[in-house]
PDB file of C-alpha atoms and ligand atoms in Angstrom:
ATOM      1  CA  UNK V 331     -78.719 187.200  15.957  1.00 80.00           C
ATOM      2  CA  UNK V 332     -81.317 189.715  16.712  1.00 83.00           C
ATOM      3  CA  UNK V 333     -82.471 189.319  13.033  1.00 87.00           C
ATOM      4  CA  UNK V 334     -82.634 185.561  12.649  1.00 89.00           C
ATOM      5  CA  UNK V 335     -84.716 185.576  15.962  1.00 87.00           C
ATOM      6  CA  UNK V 336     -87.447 188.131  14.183  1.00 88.00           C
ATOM      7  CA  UNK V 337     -87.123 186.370  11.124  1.00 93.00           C
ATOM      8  CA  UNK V 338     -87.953 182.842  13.355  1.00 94.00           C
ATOM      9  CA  UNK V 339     -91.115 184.647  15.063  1.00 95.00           C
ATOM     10  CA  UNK V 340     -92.221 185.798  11.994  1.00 96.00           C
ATOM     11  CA  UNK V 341     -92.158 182.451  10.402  1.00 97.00           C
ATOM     12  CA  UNK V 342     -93.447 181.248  13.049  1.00 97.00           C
ATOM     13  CA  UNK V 343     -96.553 183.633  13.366  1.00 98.00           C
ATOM     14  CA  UNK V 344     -97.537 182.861   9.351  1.00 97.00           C
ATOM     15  CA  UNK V 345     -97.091 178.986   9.928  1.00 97.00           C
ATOM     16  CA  UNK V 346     -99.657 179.441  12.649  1.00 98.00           C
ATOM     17  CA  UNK V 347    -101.703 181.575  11.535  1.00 97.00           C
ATOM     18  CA  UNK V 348    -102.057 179.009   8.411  1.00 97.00           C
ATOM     19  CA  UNK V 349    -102.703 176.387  10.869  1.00 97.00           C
ATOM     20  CA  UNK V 350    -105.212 177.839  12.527  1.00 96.00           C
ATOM     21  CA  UNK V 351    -106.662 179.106   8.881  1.00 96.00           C
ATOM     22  CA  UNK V 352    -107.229 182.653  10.822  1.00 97.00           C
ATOM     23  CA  UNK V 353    -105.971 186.417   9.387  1.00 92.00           C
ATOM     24  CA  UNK V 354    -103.228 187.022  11.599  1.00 95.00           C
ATOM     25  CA  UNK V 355    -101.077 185.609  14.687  1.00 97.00           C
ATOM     26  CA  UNK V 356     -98.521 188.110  16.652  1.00 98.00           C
ATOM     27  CA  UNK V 357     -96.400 185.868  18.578  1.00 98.00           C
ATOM     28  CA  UNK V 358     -94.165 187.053  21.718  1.00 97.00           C
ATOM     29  CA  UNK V 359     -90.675 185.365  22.717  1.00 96.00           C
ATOM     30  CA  UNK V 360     -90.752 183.090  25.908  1.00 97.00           C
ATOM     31  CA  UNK V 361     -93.828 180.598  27.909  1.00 97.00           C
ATOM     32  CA  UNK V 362     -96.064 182.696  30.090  1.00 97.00           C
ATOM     33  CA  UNK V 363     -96.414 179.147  32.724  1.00 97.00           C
ATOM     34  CA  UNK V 364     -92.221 179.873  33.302  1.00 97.00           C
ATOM     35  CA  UNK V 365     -92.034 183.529  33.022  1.00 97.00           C
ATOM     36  CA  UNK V 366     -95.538 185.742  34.631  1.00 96.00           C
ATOM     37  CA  UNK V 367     -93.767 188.954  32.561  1.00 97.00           C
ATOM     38  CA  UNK V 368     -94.789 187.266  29.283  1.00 98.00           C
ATOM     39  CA  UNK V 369     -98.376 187.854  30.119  1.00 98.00           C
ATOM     40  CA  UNK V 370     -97.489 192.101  30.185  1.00 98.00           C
ATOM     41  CA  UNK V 371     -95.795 191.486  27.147  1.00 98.00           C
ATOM     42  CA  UNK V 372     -98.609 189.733  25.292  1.00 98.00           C
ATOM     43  CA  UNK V 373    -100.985 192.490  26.914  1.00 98.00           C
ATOM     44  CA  UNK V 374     -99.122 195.249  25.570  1.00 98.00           C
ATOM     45  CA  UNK V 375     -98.853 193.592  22.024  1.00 98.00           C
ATOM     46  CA  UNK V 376    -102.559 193.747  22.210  1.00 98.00           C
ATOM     47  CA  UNK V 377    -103.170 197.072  22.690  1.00 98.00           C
ATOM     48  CA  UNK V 378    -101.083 197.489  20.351  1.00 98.00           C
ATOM     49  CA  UNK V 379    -103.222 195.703  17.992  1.00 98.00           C
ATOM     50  CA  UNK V 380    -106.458 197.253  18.939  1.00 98.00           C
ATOM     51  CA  UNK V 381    -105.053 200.364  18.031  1.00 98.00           C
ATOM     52  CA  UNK V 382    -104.090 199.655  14.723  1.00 97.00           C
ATOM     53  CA  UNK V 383    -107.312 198.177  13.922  1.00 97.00           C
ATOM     54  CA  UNK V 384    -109.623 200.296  15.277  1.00 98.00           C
ATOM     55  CA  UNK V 385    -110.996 203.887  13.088  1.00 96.00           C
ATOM     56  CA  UNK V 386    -111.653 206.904  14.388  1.00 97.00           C
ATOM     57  CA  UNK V 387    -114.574 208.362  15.928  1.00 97.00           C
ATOM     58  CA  UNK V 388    -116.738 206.128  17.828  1.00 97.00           C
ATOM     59  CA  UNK V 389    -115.927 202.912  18.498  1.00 98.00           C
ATOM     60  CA  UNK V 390    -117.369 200.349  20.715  1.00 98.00           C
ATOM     61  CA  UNK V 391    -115.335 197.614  22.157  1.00 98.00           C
ATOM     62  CA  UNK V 392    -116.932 193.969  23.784  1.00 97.00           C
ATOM     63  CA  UNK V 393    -114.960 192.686  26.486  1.00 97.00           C
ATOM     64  CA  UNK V 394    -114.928 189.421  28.509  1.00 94.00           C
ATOM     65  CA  UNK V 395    -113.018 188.778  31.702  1.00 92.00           C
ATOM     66  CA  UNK V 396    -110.312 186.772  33.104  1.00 94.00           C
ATOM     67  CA  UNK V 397    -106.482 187.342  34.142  1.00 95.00           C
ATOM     68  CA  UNK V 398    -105.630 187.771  30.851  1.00 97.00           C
ATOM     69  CA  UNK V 399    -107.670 190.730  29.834  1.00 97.00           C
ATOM     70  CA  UNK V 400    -107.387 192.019  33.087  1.00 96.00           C
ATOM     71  CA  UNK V 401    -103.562 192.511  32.527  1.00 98.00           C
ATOM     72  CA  UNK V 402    -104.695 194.301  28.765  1.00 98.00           C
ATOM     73  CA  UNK V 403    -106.510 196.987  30.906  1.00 98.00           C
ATOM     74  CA  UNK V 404    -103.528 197.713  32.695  1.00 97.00           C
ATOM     75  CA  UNK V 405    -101.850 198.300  29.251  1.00 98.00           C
ATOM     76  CA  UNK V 406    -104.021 200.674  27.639  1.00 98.00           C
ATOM     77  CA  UNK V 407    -103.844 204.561  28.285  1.00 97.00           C
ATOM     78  CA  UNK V 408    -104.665 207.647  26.456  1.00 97.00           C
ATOM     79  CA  UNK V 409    -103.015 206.633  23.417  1.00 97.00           C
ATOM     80  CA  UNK V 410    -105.914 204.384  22.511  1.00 98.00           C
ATOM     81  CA  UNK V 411    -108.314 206.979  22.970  1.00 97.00           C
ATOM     82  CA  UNK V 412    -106.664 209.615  20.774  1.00 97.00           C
ATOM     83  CA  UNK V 413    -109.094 210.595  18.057  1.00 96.00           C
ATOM     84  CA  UNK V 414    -111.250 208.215  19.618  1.00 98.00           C
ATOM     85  CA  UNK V 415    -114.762 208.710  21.757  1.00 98.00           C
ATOM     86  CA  UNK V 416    -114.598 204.258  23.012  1.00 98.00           C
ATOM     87  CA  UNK V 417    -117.207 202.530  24.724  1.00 98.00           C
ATOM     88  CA  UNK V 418    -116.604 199.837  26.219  1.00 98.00           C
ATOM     89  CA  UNK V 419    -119.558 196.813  27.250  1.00 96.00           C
ATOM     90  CA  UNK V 420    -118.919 193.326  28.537  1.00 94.00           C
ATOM     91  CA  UNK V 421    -119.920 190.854  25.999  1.00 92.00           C
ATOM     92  CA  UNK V 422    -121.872 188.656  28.878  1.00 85.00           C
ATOM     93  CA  UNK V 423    -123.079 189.150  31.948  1.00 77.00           C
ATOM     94  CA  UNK V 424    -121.479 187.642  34.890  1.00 69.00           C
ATOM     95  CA  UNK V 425    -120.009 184.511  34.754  1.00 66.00           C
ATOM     96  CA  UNK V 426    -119.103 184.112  38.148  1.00 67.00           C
ATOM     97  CA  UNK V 427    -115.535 185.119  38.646  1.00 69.00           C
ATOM     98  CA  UNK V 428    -113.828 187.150  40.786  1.00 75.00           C
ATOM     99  CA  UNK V 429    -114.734 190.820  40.790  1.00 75.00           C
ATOM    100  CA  UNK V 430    -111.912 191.917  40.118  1.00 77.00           C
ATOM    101  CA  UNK V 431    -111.235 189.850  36.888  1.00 87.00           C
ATOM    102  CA  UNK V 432    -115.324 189.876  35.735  1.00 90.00           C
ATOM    103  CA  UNK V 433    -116.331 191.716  32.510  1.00 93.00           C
ATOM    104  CA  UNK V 434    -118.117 194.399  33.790  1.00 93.00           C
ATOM    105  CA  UNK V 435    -115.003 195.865  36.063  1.00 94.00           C
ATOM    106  CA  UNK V 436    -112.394 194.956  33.192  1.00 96.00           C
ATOM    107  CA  UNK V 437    -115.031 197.255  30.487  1.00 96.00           C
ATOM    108  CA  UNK V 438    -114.895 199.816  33.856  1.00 96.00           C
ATOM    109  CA  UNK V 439    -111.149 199.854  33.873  1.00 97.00           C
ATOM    110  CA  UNK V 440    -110.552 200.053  30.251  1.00 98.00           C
ATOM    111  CA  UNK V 441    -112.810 202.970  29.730  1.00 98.00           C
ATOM    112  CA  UNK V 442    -110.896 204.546  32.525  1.00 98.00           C
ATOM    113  CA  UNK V 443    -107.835 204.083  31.338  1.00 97.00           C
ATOM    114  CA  UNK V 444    -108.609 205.821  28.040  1.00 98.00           C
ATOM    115  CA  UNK V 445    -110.634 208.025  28.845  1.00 98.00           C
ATOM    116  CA  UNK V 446    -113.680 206.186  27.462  1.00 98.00           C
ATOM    117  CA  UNK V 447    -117.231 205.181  28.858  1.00 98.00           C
ATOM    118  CA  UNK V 448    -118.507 202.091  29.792  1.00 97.00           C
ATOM    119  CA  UNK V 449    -121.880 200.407  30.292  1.00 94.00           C
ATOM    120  CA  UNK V 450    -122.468 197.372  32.352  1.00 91.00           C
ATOM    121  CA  UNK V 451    -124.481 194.688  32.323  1.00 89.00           C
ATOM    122  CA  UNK V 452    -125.733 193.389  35.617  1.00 83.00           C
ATOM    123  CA  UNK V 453    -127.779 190.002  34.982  1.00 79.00           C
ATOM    124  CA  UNK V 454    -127.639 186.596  36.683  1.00 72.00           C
ATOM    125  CA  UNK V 455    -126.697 183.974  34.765  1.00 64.00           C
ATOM    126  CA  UNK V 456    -127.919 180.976  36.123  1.00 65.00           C
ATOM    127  CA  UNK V 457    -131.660 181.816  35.945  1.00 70.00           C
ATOM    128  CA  UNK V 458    -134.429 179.955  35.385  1.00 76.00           C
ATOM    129  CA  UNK V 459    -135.418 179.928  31.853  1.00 76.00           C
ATOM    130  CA  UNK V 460    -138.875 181.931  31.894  1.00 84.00           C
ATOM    131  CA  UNK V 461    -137.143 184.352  33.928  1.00 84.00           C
ATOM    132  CA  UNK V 462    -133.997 184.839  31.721  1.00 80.00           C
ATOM    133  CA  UNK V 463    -137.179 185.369  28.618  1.00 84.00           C
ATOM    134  CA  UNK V 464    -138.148 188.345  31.085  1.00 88.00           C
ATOM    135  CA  UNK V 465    -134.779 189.411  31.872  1.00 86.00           C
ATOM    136  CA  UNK V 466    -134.237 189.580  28.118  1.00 85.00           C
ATOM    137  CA  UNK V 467    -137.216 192.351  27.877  1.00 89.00           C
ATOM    138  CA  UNK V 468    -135.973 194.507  29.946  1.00 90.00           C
ATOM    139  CA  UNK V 469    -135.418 197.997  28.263  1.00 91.00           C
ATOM    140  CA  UNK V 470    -131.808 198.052  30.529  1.00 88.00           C
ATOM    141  CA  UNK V 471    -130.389 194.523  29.627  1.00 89.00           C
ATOM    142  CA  UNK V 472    -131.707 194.876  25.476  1.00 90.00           C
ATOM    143  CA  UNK V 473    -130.399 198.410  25.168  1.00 91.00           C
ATOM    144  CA  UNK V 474    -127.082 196.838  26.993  1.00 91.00           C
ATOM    145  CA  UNK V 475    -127.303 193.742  24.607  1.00 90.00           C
ATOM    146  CA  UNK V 476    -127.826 196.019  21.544  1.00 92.00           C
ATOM    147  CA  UNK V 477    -124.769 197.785  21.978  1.00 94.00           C
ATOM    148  CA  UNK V 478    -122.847 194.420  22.240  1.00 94.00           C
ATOM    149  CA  UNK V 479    -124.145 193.339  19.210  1.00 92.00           C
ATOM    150  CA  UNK V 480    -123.238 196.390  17.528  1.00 94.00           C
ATOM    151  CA  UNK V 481    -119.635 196.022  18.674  1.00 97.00           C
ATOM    152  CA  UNK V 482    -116.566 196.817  15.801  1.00 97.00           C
ATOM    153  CA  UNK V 483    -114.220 195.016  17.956  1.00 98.00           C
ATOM    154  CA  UNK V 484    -114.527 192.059  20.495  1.00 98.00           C
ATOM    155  CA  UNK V 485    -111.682 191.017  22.897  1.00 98.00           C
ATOM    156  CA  UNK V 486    -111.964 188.113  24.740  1.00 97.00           C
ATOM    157  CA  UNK V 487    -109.131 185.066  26.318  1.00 97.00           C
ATOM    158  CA  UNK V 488    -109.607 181.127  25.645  1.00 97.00           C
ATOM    159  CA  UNK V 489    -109.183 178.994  28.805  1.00 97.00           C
ATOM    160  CA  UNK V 490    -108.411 175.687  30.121  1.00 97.00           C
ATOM    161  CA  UNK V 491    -112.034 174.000  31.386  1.00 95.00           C
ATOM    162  CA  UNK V 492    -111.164 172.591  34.254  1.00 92.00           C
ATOM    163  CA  UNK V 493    -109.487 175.813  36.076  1.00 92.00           C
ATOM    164  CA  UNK V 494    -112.901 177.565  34.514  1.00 91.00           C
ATOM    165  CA  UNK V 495    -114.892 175.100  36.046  1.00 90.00           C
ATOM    166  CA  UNK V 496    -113.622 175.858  39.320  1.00 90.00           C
ATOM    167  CA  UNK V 497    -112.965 178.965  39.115  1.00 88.00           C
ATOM    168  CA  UNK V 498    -116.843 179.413  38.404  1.00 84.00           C
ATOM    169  CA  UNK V 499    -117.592 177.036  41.454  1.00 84.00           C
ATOM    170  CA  UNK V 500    -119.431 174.191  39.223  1.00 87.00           C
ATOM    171  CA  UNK V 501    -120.569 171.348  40.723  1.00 89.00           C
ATOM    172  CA  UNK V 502    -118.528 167.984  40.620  1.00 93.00           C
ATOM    173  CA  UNK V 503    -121.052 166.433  38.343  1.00 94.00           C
ATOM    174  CA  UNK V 504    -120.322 168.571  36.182  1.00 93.00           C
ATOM    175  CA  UNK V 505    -116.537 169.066  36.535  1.00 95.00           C
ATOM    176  CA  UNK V 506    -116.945 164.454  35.873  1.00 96.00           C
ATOM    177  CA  UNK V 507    -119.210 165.497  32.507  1.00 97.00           C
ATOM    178  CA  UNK V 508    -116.611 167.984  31.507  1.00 97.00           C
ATOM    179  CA  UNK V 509    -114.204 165.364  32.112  1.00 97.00           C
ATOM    180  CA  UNK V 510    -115.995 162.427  30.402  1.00 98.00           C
ATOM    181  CA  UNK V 511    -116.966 164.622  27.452  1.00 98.00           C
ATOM    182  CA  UNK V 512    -113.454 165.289  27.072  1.00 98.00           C
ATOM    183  CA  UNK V 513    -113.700 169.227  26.997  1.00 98.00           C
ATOM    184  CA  UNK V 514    -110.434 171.197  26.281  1.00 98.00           C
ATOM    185  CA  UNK V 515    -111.184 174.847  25.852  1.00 97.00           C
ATOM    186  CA  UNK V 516    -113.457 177.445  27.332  1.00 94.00           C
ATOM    187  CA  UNK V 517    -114.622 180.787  25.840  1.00 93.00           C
ATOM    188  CA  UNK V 518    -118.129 182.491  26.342  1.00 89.00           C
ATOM    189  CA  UNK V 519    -119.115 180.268  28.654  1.00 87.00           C
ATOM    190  CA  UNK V 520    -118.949 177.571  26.247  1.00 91.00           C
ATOM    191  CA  UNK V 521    -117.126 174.278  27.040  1.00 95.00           C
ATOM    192  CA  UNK V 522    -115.640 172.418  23.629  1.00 96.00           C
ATOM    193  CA  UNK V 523    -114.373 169.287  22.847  1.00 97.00           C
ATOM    194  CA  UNK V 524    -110.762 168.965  20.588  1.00 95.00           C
ATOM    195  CA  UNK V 525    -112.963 169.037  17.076  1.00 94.00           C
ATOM    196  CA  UNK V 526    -114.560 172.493  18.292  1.00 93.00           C
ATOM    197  CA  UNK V 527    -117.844 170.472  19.510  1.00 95.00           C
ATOM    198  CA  UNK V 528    -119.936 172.730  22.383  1.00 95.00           C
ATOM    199  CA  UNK V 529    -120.350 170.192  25.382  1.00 96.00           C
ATOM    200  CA  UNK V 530    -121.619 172.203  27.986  1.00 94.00           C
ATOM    201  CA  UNK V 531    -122.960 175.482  27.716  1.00 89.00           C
ATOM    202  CA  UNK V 532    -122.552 177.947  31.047  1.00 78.00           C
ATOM    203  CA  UNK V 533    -124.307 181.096  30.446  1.00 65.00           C
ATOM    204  CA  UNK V 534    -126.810 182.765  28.309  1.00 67.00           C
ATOM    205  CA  UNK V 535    -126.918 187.024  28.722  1.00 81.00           C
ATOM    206  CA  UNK V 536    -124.857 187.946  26.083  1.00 84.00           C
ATOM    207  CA  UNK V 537    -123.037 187.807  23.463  1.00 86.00           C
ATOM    208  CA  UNK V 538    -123.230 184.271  21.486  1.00 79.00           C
ATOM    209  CA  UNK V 539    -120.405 182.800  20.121  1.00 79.00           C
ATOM    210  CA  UNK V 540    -122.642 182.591  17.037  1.00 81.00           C
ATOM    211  CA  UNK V 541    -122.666 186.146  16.294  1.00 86.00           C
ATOM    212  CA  UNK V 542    -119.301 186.431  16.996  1.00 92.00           C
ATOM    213  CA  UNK V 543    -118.571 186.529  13.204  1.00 93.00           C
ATOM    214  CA  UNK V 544    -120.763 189.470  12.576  1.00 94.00           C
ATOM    215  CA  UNK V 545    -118.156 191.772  14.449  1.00 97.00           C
ATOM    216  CA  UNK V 546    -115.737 193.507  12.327  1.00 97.00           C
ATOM    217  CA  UNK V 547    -112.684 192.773  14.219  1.00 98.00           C
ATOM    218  CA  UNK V 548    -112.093 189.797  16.553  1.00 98.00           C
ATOM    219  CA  UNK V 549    -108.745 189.997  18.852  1.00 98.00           C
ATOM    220  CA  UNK V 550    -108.678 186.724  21.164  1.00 98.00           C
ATOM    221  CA  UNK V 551    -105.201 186.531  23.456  1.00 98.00           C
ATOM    222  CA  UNK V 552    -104.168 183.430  25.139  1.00 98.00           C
ATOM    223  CA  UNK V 553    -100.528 182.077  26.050  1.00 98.00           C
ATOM    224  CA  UNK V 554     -98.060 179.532  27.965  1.00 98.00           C
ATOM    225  CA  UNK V 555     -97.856 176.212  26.707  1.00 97.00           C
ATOM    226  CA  UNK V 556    -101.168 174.833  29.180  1.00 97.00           C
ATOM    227  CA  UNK V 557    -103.345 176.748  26.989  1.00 98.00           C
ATOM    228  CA  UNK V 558    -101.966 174.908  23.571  1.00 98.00           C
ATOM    229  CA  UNK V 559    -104.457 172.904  23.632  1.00 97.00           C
ATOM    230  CA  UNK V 560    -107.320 174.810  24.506  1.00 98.00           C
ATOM    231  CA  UNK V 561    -106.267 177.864  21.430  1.00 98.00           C
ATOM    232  CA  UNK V 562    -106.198 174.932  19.083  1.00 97.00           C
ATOM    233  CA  UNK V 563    -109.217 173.520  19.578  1.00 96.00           C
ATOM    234  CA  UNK V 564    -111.222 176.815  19.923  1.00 96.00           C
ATOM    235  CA  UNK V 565    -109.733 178.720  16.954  1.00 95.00           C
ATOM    236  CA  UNK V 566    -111.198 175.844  14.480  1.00 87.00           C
ATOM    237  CA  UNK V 567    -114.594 176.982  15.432  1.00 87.00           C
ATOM    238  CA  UNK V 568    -113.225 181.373  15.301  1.00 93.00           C
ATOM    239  CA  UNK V 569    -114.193 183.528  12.279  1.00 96.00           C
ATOM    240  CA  UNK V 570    -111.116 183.375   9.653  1.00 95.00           C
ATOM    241  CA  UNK V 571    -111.127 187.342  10.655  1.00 97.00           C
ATOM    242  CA  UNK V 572    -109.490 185.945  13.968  1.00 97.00           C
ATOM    243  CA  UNK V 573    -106.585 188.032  15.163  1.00 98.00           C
ATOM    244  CA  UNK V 574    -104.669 186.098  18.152  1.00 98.00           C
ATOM    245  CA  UNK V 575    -101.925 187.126  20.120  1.00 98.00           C
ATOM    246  CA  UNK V 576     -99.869 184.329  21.934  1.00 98.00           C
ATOM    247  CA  UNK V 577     -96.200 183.283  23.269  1.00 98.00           C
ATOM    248  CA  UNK V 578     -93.847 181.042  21.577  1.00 98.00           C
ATOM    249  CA  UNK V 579     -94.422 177.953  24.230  1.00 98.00           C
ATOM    250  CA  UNK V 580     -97.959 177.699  22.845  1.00 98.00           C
ATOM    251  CA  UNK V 581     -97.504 178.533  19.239  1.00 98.00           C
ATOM    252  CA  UNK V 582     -94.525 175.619  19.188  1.00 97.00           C
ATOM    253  CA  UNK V 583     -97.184 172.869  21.025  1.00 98.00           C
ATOM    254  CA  UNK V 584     -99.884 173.506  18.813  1.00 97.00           C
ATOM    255  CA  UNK V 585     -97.618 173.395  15.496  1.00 97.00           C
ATOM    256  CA  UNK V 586     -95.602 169.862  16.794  1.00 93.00           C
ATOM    257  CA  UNK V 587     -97.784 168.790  19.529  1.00 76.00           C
ATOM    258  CA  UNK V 588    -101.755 167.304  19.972  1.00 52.00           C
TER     259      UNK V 588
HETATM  260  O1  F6P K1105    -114.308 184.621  32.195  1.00 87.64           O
HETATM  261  C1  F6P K1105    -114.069 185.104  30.966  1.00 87.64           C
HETATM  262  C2  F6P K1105    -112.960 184.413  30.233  1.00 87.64           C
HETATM  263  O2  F6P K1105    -112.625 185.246  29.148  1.00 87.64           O
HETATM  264  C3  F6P K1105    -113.294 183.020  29.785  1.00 87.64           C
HETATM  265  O3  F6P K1105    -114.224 182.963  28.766  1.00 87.64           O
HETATM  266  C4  F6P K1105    -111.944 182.451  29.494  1.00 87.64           C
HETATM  267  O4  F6P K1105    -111.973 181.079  29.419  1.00 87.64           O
HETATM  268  C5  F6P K1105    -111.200 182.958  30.668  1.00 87.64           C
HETATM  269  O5  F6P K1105    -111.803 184.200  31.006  1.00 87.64           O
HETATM  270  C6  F6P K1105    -109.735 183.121  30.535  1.00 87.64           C
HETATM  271  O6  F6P K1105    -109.246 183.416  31.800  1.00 87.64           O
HETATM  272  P1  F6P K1105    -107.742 183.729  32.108  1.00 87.64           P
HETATM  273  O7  F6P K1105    -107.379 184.892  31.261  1.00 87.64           O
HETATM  274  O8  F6P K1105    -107.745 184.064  33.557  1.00 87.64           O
HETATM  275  O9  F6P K1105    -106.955 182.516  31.777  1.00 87.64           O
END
């Protein structure tokens, strides 16, 4: 029985993986929205995957925020820094979120976890254009932004937009635009639309999803059957070298649902 439930996930992970036209899928038993243990489960089969990407030596990792990756750092340990010197940098600077869950403390906690480094970057986001030309200058926030660019692996989570919306305090008129616009995923600060369509754009410092592709591994990790939707519609728009680690719930809606 054991068997023909492995043999199912693995089926499972190629037919989605196909769907999604990206390298790989890992796919863990169970819905995250019933069971919150699925999340550790999904976080552990992530460092997992890190470490079997990632070479030797120095190696510098891009990390966004969010609940999700927040539970990864609590899963890594020594074991990914064997062999290893890591650094790890938030891909952008703050979005807004809780401290706890923002980029910069996530890189923080990794790195201490593993016995890493980590370097922040500190910049407002919603800045007035001239000013975000300066903030671009300085030597801090380019050195910072160099390193990002320069990343060999980038981990980030996909989320719904309206909980992002909030969760970033935006203002009604533009939780009604998101809603009008018909947005269904959120990822770097970008808001898309079900054909992979950017229709609102939150943040600038930082990675861009446009150089995403440049970065030799990409691990995204997203689960529970709420976030179907939102994986779908993002992955269309992900690098084929996409590696995503998700639950059953929201591997099953995206293969027989929207
Ligand atoms: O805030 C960073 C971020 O990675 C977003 O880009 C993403 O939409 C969200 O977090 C996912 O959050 P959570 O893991 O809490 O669902």
């Amino acid at each position: 029985e054991l068997l023909e439930e492995q043999n199912y996930l693995l089926e499972l992970q190629d037919k989605l993986a196909k769907h999604l036209d990206i390298q790989s899928c890992s796919i863990v038993p169970g819905n995250f929205d019933k069971d919150y243990k699925i999340l550790s489960t999904m976080a552990e089969r992530t460092t997992e995957i890190i470490n079997h990407l990632l070479g030797e030596g120095e190696q510098i990792i891009a990390v966004m925020g969010g609940t999700t990756l927040n539970e990864v750092a609590n899963h890594m340990d020594a074991n990914l820094g064997y062999n290893r010197e890591l650094l790890f940098v938030p891909a952008r600077g703050g979005l807004g979120d809780d401290a706890m869950i923002e980029a910069n403390v996530i890189a923080q906690r990794m790195a201490q976890q593993t016995g890493g480094q980590s370097h922040g970057l500190y910049a407002p986001e919603h800045v007035h254009k001239k000013i975000y030309e300066e903030l671009l200058k300085e030597p801090e926030i380019k050195k910072t932004l160099e390193i990002v660019e320069s990343a060999s692996l980038i981990l980030y989570s996909i989320g719904t937009p309206i909980e992002m919306a909030k969760r970033r305090g935006l203002e009604e008129d533009t939780l009604k635009l998101l809603k009008e616009k018909e947005a269904v995923a959120e990822a770097f600060g970008e808001f898309i639309n079900k054909n992979g369509e950017v229709i609102y754009k939150l943040s600038n410092i930082g990675l861009q999803s446009s150089s995403l592709k440049k970065i030799e591994h990409i691990v995204t990790v997203a689960g529970g059957k709420r976030k179907a939707n939102a994986i779908n519609a993002y992955l269309k728009t992900a690098p084929s070298h996409t590696w995503l680690i998700t639950d059953e719930a929201a591997a099953n809606e995206i293969l027989n649902g929207g």
